CSV table of N, CA and C in Angstrom, one decimal:
chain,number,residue,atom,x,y,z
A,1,UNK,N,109.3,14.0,32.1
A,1,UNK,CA,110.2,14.2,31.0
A,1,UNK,C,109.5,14.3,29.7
A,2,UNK,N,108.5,13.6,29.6
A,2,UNK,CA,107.6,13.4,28.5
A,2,UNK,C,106.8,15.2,28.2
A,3,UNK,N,106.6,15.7,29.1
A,3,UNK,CA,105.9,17.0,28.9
A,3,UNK,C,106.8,18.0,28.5
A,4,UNK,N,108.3,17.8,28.8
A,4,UNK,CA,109.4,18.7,28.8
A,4,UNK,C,109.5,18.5,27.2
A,5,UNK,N,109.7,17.2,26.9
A,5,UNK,CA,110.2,16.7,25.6
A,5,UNK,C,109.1,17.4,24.3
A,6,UNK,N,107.7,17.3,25.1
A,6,UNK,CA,106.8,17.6,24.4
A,6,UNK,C,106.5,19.2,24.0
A,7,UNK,N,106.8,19.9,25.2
A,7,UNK,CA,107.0,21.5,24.9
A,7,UNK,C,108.3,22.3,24.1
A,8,UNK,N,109.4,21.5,24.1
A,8,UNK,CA,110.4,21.7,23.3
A,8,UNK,C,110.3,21.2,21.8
A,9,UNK,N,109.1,20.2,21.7
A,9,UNK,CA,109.1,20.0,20.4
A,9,UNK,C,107.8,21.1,19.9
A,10,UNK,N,107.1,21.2,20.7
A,10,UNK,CA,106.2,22.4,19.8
A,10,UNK,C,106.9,23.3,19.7
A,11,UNK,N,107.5,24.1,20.5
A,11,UNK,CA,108.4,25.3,20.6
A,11,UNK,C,109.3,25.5,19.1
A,12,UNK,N,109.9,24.3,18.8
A,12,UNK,CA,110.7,23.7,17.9
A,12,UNK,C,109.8,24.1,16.5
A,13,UNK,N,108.1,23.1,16.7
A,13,UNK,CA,107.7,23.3,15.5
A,13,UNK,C,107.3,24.8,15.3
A,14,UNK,N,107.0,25.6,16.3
A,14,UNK,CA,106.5,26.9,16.2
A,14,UNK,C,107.5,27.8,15.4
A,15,UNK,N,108.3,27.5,16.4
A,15,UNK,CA,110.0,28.2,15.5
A,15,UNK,C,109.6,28.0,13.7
A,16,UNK,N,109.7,26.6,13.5
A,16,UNK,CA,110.2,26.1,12.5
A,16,UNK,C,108.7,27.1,10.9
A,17,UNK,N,107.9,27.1,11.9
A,17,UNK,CA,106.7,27.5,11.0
A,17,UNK,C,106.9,29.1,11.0
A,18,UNK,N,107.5,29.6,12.0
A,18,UNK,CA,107.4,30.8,11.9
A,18,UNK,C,108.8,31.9,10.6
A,19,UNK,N,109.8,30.4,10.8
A,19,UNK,CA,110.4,31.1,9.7
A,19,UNK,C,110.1,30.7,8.4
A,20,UNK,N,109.1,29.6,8.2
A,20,UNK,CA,108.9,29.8,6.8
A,20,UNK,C,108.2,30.3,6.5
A,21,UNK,N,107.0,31.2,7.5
A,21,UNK,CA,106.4,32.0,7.1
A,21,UNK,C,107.2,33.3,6.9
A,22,UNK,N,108.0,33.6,7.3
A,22,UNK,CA,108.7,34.5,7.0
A,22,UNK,C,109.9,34.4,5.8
A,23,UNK,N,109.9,33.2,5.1
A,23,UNK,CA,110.4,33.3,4.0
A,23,UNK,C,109.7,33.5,2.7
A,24,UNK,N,108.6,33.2,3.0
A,24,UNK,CA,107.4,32.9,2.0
A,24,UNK,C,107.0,34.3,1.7
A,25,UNK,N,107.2,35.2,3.1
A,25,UNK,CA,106.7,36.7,2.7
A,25,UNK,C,107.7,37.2,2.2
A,26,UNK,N,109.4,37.1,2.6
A,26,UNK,CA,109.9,37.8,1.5
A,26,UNK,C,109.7,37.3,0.4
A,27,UNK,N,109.6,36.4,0.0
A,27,UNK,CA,109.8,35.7,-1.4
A,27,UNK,C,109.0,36.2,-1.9
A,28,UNK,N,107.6,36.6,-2.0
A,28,UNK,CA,106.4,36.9,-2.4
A,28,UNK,C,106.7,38.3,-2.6
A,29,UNK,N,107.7,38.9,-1.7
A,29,UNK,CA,107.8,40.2,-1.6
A,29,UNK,C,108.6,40.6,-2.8
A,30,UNK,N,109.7,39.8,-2.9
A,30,UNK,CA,110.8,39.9,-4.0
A,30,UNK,C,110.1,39.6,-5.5
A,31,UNK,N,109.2,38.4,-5.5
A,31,UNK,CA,108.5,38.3,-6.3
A,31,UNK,C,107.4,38.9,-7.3
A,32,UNK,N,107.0,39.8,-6.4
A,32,UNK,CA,106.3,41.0,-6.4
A,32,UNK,C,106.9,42.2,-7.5
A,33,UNK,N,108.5,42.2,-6.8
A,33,UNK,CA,109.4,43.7,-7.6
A,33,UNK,C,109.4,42.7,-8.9
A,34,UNK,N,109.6,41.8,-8.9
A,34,UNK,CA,110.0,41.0,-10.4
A,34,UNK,C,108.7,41.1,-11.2
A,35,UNK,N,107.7,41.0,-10.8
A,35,UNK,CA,106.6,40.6,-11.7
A,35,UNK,C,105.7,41.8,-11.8
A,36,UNK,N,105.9,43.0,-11.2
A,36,UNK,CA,105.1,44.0,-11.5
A,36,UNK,C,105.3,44.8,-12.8
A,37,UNK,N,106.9,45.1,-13.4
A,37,UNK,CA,107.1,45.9,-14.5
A,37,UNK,C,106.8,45.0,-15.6
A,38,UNK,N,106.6,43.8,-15.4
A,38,UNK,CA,105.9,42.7,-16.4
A,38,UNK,C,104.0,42.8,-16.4
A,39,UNK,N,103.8,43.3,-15.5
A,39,UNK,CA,102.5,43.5,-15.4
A,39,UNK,C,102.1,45.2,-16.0
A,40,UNK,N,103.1,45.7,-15.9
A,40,UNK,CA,102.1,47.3,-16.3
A,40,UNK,C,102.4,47.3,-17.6
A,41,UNK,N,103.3,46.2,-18.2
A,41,UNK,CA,104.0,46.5,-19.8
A,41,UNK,C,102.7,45.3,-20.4
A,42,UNK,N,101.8,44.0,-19.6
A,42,UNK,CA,100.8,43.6,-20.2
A,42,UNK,C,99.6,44.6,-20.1
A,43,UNK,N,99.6,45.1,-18.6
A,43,UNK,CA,98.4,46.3,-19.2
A,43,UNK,C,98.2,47.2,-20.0
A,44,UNK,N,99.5,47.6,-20.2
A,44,UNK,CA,99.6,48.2,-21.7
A,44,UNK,C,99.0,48.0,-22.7
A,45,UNK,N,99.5,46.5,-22.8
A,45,UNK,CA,99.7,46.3,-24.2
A,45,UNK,C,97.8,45.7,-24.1
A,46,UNK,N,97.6,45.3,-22.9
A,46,UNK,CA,95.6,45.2,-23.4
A,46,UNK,C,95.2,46.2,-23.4
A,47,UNK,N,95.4,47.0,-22.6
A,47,UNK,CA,94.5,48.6,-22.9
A,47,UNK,C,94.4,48.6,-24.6
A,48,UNK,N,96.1,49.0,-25.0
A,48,UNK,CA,95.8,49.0,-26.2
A,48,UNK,C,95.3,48.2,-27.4
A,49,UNK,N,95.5,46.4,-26.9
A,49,UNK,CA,94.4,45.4,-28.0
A,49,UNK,C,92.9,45.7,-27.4
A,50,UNK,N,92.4,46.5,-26.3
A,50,UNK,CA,91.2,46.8,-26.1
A,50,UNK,C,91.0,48.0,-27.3
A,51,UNK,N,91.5,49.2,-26.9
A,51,UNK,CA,91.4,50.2,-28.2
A,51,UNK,C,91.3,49.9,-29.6
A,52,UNK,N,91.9,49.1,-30.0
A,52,UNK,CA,92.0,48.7,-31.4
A,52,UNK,C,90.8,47.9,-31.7
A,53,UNK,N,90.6,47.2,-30.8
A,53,UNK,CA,89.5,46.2,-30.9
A,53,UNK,C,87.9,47.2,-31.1
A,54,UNK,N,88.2,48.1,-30.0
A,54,UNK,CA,86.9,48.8,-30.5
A,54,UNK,C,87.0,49.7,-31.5
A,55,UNK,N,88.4,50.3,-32.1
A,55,UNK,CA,88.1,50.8,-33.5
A,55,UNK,C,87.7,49.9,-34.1
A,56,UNK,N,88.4,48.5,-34.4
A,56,UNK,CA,87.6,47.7,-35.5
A,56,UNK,C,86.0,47.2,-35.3
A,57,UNK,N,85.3,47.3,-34.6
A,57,UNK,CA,84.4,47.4,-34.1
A,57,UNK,C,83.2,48.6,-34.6
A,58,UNK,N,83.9,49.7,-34.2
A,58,UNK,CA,83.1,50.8,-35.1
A,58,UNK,C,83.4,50.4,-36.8
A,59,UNK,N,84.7,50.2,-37.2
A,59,UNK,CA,85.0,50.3,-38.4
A,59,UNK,C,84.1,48.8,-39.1
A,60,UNK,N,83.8,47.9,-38.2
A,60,UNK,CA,83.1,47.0,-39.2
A,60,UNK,C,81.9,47.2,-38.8
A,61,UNK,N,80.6,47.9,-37.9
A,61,UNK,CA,79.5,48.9,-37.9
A,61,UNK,C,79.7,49.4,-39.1
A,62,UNK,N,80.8,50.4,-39.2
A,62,UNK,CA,80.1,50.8,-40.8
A,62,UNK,C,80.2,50.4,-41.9
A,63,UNK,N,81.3,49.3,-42.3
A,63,UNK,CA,81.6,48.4,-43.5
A,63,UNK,C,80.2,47.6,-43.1
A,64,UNK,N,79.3,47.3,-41.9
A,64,UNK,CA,77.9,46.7,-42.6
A,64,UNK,C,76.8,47.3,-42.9
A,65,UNK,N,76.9,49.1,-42.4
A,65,UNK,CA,76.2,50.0,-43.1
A,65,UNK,C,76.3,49.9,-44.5
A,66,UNK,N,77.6,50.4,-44.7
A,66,UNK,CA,77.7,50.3,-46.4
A,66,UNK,C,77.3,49.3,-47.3
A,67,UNK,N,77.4,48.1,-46.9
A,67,UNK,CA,77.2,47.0,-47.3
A,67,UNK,C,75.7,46.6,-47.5
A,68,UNK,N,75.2,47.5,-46.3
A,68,UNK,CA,73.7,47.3,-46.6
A,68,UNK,C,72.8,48.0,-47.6
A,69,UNK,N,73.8,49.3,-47.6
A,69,UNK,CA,73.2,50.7,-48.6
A,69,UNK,C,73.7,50.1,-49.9
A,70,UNK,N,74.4,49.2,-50.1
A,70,UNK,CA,75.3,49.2,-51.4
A,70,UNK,C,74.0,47.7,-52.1
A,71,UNK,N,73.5,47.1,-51.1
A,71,UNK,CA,72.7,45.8,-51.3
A,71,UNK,C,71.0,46.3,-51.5
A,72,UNK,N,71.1,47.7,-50.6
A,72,UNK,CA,69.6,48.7,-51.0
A,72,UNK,C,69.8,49.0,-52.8
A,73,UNK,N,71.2,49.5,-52.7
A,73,UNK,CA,71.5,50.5,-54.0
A,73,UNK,C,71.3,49.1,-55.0
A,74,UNK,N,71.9,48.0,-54.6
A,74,UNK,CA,71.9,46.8,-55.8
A,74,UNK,C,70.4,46.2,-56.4
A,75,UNK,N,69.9,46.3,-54.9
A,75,UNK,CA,68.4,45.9,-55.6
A,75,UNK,C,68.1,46.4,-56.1
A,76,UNK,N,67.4,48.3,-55.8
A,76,UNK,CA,67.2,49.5,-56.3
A,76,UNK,C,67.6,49.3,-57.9
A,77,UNK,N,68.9,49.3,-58.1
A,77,UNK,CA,69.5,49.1,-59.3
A,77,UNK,C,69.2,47.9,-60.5
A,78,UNK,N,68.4,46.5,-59.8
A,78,UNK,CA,68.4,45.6,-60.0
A,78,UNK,C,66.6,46.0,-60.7
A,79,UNK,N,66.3,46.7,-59.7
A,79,UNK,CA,64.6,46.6,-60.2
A,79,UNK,C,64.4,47.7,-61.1
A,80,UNK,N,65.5,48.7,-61.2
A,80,UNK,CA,64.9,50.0,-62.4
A,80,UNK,C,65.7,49.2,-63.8
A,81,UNK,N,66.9,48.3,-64.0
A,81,UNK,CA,67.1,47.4,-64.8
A,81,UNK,C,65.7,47.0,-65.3
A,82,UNK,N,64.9,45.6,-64.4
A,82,UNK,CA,63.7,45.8,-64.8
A,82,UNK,C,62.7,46.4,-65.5
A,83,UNK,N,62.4,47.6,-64.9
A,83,UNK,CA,61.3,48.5,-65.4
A,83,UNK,C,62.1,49.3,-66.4
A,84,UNK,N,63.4,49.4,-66.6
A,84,UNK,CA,63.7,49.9,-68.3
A,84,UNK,C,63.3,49.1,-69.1
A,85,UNK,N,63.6,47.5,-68.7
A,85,UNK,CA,63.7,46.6,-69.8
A,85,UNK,C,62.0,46.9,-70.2
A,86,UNK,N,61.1,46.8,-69.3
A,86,UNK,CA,59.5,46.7,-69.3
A,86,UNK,C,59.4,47.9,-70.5
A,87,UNK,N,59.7,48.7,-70.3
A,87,UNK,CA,59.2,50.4,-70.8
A,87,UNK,C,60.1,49.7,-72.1
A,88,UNK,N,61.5,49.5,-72.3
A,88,UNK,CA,61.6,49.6,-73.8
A,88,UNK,C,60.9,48.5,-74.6
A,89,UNK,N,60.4,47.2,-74.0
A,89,UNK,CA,59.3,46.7,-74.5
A,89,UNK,C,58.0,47.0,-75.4
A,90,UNK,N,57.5,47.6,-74.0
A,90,UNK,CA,56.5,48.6,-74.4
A,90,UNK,C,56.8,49.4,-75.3
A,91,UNK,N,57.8,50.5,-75.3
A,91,UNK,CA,58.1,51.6,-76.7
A,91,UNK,C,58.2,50.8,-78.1
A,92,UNK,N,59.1,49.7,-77.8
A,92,UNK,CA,59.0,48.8,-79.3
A,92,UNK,C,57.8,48.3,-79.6
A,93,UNK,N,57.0,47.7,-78.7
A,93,UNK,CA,55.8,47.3,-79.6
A,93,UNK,C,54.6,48.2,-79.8
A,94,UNK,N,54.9,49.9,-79.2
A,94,UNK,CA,54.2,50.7,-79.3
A,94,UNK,C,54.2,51.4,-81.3
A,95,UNK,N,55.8,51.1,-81.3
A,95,UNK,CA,56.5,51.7,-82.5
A,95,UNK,C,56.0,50.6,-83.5
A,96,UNK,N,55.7,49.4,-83.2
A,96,UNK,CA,55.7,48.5,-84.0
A,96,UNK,C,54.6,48.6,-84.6
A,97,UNK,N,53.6,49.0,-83.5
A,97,UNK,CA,51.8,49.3,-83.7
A,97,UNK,C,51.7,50.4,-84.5
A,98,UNK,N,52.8,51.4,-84.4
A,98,UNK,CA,52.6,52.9,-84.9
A,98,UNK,C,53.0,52.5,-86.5
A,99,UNK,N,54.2,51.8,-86.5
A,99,UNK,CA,54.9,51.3,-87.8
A,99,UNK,C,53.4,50.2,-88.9
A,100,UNK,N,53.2,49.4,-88.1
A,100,UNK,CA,51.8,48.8,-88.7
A,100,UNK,C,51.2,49.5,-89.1
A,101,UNK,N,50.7,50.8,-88.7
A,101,UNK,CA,49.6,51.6,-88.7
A,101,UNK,C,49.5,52.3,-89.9
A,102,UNK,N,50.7,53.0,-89.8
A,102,UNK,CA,51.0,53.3,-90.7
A,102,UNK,C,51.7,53.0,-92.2
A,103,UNK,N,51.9,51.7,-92.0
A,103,UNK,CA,51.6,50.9,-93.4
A,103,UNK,C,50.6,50.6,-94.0
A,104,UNK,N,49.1,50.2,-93.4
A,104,UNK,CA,48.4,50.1,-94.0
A,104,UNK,C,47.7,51.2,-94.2
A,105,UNK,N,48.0,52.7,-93.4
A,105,UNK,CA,47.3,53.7,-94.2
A,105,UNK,C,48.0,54.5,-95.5
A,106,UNK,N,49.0,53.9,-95.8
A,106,UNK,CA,49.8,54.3,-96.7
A,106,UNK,C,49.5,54.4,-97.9
């Protein structure tokens, strides 16, 4: 009686497993139609924060080009400031010598 009792309870559990694997798959299945047009409307929308992301990307490559030529141009600009200042130095105390010079040959 014990073996009878024992084959009708596996039988029982086999059953019991078999249909909730068969619930699990539709559900997964129905799950599936639900959650897919939510998935092509996020890959969308990354494709396109990918795209943008690499324009800004190129676009700040060149904002540190420029940045750099503008920091070349500033020094550049910074050191011929200098060498005016030097040179009109020089012309004034050249003029000063010429201006002396010519006072006492006066």
């Amino acid at each position: 009686m014990g073996a009878v009792l024992g084959t009708i309870a596996i039988v029982i559990s086999l059953t019991a497993l078999w249909f909730a694997v068969e619930v699990l798959r539709r559900v997964d299945a129905r799950g599936d139609g639900l959650v897919r047009p939510h998935l092509r409307s996020l890959k969308v929308r990354l494709s396109e924060t990918n795209h943008r992301i690499r324009d800004l990307e190129v676009r700040l490559a060149q904002v540190e080009n420029r940045l750099t030529a503008t920091r070349l141009e500033s020094r550049a600009a910074r050191d011929l400031a200098e060498e005016t200042r030097a040179i009109r130095h020089g012309l004034r105390r050249s003029r000063g010598a010429i201006n002396r010079t010519q006072a006492y040959h006066a």
